[in-house]
Coordinates of C-alpha atoms in Angstrom, one line a residue:
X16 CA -31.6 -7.2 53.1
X17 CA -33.6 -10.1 51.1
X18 CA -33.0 -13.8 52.5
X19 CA -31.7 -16.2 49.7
X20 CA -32.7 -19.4 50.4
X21 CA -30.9 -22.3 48.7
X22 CA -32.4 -25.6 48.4
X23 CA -30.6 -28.9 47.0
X24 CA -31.3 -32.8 47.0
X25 CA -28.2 -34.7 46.3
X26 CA -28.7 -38.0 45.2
X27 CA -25.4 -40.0 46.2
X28 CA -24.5 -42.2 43.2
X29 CA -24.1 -45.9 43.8
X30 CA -25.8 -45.2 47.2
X31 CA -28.6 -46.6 48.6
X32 CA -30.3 -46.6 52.0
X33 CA -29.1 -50.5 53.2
X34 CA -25.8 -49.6 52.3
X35 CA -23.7 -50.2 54.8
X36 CA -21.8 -47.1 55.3
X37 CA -24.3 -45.0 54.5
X38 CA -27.1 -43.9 57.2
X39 CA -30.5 -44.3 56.4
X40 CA -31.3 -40.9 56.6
X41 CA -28.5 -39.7 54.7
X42 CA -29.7 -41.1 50.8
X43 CA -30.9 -39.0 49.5
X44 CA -30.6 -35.4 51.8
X45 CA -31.4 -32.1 51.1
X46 CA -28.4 -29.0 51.3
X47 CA -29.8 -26.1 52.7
X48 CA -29.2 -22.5 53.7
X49 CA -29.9 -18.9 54.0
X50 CA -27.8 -16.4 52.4
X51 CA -28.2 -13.2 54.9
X52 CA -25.4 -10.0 55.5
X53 CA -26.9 -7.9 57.9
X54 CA -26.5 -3.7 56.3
X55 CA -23.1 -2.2 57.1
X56 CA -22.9 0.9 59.2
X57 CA -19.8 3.4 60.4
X58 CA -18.5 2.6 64.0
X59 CA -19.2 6.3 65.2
X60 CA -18.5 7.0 68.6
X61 CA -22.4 6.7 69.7
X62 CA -22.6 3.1 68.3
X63 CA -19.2 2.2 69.9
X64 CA -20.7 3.8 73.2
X65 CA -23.7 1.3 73.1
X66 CA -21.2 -2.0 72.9
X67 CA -22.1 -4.3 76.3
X68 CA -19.3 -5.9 78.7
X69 CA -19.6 -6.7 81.9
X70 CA -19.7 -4.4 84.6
X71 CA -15.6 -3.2 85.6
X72 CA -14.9 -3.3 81.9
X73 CA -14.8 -0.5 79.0
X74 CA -14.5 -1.1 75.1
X75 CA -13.3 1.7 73.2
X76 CA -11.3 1.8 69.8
X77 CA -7.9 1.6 70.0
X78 CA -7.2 2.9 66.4
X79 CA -9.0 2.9 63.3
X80 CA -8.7 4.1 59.9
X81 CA -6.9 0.7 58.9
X82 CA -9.2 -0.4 56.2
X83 CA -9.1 -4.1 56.7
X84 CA -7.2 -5.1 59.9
X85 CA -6.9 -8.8 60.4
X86 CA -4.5 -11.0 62.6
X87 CA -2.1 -9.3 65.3
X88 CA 0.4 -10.1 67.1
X89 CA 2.0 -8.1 70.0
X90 CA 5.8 -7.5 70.9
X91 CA 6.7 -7.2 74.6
X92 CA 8.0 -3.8 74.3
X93 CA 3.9 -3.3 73.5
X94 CA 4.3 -3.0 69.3
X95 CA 1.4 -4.0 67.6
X96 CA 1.5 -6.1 64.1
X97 CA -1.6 -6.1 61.8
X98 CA -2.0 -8.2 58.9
X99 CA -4.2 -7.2 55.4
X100 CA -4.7 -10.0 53.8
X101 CA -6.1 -7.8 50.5
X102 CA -3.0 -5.7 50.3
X103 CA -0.7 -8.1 51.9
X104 CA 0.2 -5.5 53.7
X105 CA 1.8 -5.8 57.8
X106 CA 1.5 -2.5 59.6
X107 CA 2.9 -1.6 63.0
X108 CA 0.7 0.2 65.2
X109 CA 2.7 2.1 68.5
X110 CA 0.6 3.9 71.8
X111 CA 4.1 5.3 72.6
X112 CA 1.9 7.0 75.9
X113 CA 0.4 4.1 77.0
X114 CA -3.0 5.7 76.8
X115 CA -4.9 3.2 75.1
X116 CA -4.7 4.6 71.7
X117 CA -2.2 4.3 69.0
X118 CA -0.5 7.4 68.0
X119 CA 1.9 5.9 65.2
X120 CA 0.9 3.5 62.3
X121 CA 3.5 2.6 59.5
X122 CA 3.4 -0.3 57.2
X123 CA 6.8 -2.3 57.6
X124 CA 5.9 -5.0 55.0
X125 CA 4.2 -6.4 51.6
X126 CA 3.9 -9.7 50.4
X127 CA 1.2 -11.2 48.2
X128 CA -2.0 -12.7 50.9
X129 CA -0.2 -12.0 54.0
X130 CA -2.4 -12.8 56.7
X131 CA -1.1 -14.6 59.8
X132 CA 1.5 -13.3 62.3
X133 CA 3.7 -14.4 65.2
X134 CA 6.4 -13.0 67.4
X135 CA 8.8 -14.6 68.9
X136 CA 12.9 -14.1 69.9
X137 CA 13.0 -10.9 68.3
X138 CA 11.3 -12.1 64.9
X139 CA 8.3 -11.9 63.1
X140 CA 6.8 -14.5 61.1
X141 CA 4.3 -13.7 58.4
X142 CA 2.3 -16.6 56.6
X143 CA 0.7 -15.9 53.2
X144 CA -1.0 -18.5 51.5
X145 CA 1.6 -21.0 50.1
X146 CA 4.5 -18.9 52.0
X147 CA 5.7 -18.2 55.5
X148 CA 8.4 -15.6 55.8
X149 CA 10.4 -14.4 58.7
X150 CA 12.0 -10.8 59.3
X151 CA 14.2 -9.3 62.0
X152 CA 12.2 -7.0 64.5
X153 CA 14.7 -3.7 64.4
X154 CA 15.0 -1.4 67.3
X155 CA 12.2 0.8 65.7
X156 CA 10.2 -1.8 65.0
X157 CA 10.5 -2.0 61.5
X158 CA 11.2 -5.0 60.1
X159 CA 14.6 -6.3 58.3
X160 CA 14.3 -8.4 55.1
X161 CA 11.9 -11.1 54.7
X162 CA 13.2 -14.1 54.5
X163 CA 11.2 -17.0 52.8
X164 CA 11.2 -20.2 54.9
X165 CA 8.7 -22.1 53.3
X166 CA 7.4 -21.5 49.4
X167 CA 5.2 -24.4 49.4
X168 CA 2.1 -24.9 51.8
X169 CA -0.8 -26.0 50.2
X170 CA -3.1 -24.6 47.5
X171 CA -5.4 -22.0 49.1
X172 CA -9.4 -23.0 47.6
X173 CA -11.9 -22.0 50.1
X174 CA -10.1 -21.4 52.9
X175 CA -6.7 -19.7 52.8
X176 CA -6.7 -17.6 55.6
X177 CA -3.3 -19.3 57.5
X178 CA -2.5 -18.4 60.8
X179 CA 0.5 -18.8 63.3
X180 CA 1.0 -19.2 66.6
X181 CA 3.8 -20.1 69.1
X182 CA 3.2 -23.1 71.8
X183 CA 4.8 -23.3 75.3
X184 CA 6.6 -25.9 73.8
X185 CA 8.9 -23.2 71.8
X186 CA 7.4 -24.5 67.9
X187 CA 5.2 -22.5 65.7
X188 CA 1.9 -23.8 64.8
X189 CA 0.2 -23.3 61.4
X190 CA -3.4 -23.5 60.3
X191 CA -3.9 -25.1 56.9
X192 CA -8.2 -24.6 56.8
X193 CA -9.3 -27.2 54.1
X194 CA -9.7 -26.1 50.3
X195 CA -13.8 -27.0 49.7
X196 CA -16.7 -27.1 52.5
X197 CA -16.6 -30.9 52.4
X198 CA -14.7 -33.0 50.1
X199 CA -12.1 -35.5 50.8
X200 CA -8.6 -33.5 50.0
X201 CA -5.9 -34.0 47.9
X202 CA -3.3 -32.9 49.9
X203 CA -2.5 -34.2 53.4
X204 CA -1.9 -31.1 54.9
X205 CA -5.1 -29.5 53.8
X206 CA -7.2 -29.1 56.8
X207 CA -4.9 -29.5 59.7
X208 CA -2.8 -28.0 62.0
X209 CA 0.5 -28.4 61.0
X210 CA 4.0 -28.3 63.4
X211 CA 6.5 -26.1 61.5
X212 CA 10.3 -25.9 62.2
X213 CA 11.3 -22.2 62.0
X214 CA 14.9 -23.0 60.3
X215 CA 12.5 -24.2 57.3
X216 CA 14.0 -27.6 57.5
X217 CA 10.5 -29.2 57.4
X218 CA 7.1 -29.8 59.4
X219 CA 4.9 -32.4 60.5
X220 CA 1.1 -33.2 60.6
X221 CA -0.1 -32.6 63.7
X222 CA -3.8 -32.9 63.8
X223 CA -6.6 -33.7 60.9
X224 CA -10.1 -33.2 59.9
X225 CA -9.9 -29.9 60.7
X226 CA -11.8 -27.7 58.4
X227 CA -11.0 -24.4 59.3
X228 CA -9.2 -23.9 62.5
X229 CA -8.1 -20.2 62.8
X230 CA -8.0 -19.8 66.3
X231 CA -6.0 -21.7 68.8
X232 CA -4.3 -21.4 72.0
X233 CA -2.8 -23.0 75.1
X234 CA -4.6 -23.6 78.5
X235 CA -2.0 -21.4 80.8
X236 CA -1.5 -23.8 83.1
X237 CA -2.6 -27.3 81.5
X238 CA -0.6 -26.1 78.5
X239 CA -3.3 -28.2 76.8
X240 CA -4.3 -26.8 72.8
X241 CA -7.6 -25.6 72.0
X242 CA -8.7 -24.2 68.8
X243 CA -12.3 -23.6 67.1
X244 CA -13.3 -25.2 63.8
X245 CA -15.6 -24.1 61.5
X246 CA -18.9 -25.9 60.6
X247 CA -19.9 -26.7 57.4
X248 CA -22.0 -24.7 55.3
X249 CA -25.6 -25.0 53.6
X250 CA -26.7 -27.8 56.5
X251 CA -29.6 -25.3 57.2
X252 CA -29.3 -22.3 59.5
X253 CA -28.7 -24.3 63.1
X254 CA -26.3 -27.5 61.3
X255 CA -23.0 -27.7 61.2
X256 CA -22.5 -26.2 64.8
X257 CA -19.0 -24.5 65.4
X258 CA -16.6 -26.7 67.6
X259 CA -14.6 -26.0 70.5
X260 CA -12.0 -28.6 70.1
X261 CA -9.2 -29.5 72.6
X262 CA -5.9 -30.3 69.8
X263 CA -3.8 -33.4 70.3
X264 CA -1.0 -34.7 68.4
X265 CA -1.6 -37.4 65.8
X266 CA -6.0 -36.7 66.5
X267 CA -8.6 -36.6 64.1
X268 CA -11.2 -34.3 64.5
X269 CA -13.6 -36.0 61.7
X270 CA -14.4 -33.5 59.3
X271 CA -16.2 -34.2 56.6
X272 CA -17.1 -37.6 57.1
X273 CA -18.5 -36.7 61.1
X274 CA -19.4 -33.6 61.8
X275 CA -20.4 -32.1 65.5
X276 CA -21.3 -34.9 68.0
X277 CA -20.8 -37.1 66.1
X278 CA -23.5 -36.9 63.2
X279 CA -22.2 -38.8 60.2
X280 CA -21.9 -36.5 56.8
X281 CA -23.3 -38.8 53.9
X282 CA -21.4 -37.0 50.6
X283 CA -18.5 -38.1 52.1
X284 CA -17.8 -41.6 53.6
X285 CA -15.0 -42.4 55.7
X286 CA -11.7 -43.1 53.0
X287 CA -10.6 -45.7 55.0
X288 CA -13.4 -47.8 53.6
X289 CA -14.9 -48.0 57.7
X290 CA -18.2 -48.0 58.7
X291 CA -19.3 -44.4 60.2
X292 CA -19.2 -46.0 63.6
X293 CA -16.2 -47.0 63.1
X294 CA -14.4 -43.9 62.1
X295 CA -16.5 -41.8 64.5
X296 CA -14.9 -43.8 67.5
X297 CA -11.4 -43.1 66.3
X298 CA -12.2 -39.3 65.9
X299 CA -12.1 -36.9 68.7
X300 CA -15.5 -35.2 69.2
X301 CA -15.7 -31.5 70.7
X302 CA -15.8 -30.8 73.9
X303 CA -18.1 -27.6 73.1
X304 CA -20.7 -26.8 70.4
X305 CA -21.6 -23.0 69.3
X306 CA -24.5 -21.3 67.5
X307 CA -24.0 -22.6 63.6
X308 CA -22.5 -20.7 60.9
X309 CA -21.3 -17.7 63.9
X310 CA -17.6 -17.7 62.0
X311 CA -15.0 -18.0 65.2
X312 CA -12.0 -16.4 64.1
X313 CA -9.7 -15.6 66.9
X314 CA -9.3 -17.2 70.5
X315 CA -7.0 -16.1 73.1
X316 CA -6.5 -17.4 77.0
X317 CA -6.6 -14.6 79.8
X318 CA -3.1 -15.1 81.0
X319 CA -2.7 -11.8 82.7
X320 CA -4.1 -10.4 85.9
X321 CA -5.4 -7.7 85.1
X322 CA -9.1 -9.0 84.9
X323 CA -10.9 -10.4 87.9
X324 CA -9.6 -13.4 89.1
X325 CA -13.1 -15.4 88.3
X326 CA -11.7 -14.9 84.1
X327 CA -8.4 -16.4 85.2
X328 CA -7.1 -19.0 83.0
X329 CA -10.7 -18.4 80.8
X330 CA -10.8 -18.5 76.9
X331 CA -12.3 -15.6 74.8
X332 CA -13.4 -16.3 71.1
X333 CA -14.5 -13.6 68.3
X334 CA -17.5 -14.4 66.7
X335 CA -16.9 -12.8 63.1
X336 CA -20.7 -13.4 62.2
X337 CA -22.7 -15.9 60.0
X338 CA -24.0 -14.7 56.1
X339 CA -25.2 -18.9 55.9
X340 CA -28.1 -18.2 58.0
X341 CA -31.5 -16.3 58.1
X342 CA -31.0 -14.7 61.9
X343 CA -28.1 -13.5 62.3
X344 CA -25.4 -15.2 64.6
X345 CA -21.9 -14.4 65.8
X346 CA -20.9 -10.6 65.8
X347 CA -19.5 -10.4 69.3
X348 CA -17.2 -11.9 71.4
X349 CA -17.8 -14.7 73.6
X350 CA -15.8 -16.5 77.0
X351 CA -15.2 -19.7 77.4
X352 CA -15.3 -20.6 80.9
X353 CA -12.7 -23.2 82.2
X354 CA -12.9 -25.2 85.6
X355 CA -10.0 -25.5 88.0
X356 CA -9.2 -28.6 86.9
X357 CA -8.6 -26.6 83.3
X358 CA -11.6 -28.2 80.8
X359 CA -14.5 -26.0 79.2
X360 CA -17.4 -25.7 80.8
X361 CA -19.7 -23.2 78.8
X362 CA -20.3 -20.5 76.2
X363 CA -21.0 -16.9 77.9
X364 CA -21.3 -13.5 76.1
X365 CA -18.2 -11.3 76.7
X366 CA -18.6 -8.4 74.4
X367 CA -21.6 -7.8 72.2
X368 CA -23.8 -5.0 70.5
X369 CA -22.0 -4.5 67.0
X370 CA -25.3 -6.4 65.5
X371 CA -28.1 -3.8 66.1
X372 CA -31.5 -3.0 64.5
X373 CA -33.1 -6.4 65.4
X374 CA -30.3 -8.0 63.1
X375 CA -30.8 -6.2 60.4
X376 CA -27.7 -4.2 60.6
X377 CA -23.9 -4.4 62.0
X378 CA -21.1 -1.6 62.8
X379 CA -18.1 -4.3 63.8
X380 CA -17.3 -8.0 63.0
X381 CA -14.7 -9.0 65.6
X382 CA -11.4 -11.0 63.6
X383 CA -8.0 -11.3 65.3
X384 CA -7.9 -11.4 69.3
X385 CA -4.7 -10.7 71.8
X386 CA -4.1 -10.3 74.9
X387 CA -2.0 -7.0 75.1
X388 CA 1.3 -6.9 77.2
X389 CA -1.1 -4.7 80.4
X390 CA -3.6 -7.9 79.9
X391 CA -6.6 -5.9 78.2
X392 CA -7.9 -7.3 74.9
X393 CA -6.9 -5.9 71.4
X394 CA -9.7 -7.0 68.8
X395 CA -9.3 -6.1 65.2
X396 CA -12.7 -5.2 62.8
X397 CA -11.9 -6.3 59.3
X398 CA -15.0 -5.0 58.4
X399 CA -14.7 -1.3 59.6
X400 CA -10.7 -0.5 59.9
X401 CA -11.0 0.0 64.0
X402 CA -9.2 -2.4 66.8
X403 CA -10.7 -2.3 69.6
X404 CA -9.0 -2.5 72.9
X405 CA -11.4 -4.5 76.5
X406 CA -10.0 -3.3 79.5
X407 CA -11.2 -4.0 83.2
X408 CA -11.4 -0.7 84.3
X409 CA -12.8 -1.3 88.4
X410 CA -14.6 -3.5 90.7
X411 CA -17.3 -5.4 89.6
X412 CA -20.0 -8.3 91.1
X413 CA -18.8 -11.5 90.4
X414 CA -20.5 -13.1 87.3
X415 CA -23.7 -14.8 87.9
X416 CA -23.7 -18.5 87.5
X417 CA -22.1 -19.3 84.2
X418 CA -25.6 -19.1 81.5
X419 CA -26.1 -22.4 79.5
X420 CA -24.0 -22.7 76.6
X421 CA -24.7 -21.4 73.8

């Protein structure tokens, strides 16, 4: 597939390079970036059979045929939600053997943009794009009436992809992602993470300067939040770098104004009217940085015990896979190693090989992530309708020492 490569010079108007706010390298700068999609190719059985984990552990597809799977979410009795966000569809998905492949698929809902999904008491709640419902989960595992609980999120723009998750505090969580690549928003709830009461008698601001924060989860026993946020687009192929952020009430995470480790963003200066340095030592920086433009989607902690106990308490992230880059990043899914005292260390590969033929082409792009209720791993493919399901499957050699982050 050709490259595209984009090259802008914005001039920043009423800038200059002694004004105060503005860096000296940022007037004027240059927005740049690749446009690459590696070729799409059918997950057959061979290609499926090439996918690398660690030794002990086995990929295979767990059902397929779904057309564009995307967030999931998993009931104790081991009922298996999946969002479309095309068709607005939620579809429940049963292995009523227990042998690691569903056997019953039957679409239980339809709203407009449904996309994220969470359980919880015997409910499911589904967010759309300026909506969050909730239904009653019947004894089949259809669903009762939806019942809207909010009609009024913000506008979708760029990012509109919401997603939902319950905390070990009891709350839902929701992901607002922001509406633009980098512009200073409207709406105060556009890129954050949001604190949502389930009665739908209102919801708070938790964090800001979060572009697009679609995975997050809770250290199992620090119960401390991390999430990954997308980096902005057309910095060139190895800028913005994707962050591994740990999520704390009332935090700012930067975006746009400082991006990364702290690199100031010159198109747009702090609101506040502060000096870059001044804002950047307010934000929170990442604790982690990943390959650029890689696209995390989901992230899930390894609370079960099924895996060897050198993954306990260990994060795993899907990388969904860059199109803002020549080479090709992302496509796989990565671990996030955590030290006993329960902060990231490091980046490793978990489960790769859906990007083959030197790049060029792909057979998976790894979305939602869950950890299923006999602690394997249930990753959807939006791209090519399968889910896959990682189980540890025997003894293996302990890990080698953890690889340099990525």
């Amino acid at each position: 597939m050709k490259t595209t490569v984009l090259l802008v010079t914005i001039l920043l108007a009423g800038f200059s390079t002694i004004a105060q706010n503005v860096p000296p390298e940022g007037t004027p700068f240059q927005m740049q970036g690749n446009i690459y999609l590696p070729k799409k190719l059918p997950a057959t059985p061979e290609r499926v059979a090439t996918l690398k984990a660690p030794s002990g552990f086995t990929v295979s597809k767990y059902a397929e045929n779904l057309d564009m799977p995307r967030m999931l979410a998993q009931a104790p009795n081991g009922d298996l939600y999946v969002s479309n966000r095309v068709k607005g569809t939620v579809t429940l998905l049963r292995d009523a053997n227990k042998d690691g492949k569903v056997e019953t698929t039957k679409q239980v809902a339809q709203k407009p943009h449904l996309h994220g999904l969470a359980l919880k008491d015997g409910k499911l709640y589904m967010a759309a794009v300026r909506e969050l419902y909730v239904a009653d989960v019947k004894a089949d595992g259809t669903l009762g009436e939806l019942k809207m609980l909010y009609k009024d999120l913000p506008d979708a723009g760029q990012h509109a992809n919401r997603t939902l998750n319950f905390g070990p505090d009891g709350k839902l969580y929701l992901s607002v992602g922001s509406t633009c690549n980098a512009c200073d928003e409207d709406n105060p709830e556009n890129a954050t993470l949001l604190e949502v009461s389930t009665d739908g008698s209102g919801r708070r601001v938790y964090a800001t300067g979060l572009r697009n924060t679609i995975g997050f989860d809770w250290h199992p026993t620090t119960k401390a939040l991390f999430g990954m946020d997308h980096g902005i687009d057309w910095l060139g192929d190895e800028d913005q770098q994707e962050e591994f952020n740990q999520l704390k009430a009332g935090a700012n995470y930067g975006w746009p104004s400082i991006i990364a480790d702290g690199k100031p963003y010159p198109a747009n200066k702090p609101k506040s009217g502060e000096t870059y340095e001044q804002f950047d030592a307010k934000a929170v920086r990442p604790l982690l940085l990943y390959k650029a433009h890689s696209a995390p989607l989901g992230l899930v902690f390894n609370k079960a015990q099924q895996f060897p106990k050198e993954y306990q308490n260990d994060a795993f992230v899907t990388m969904h896979g860059s199109w803002n880059r020549a080479q090709p990043s992302g496509y796989k899914i990565v671990r996030v190693h955590f030290n006993e005292q329960g902060q990231p260390q490091q980046f490793e590969d978990f489960v790769t090989g859906w990007l083959v033929e030197d790049g060029k082409s792909e057979f998976g792009r790894p979305c939602a992530i869950v950890q299923a209720t006999d602690g394997s791993l249930l990753v959807s493919d939006d791209d090519n309708g399968v889910i896959y399901r990682v189980a540890y499957a025997g003894d293996s050699k302990p890990s080698a020492k953890p690889k340099k982050k990525s």
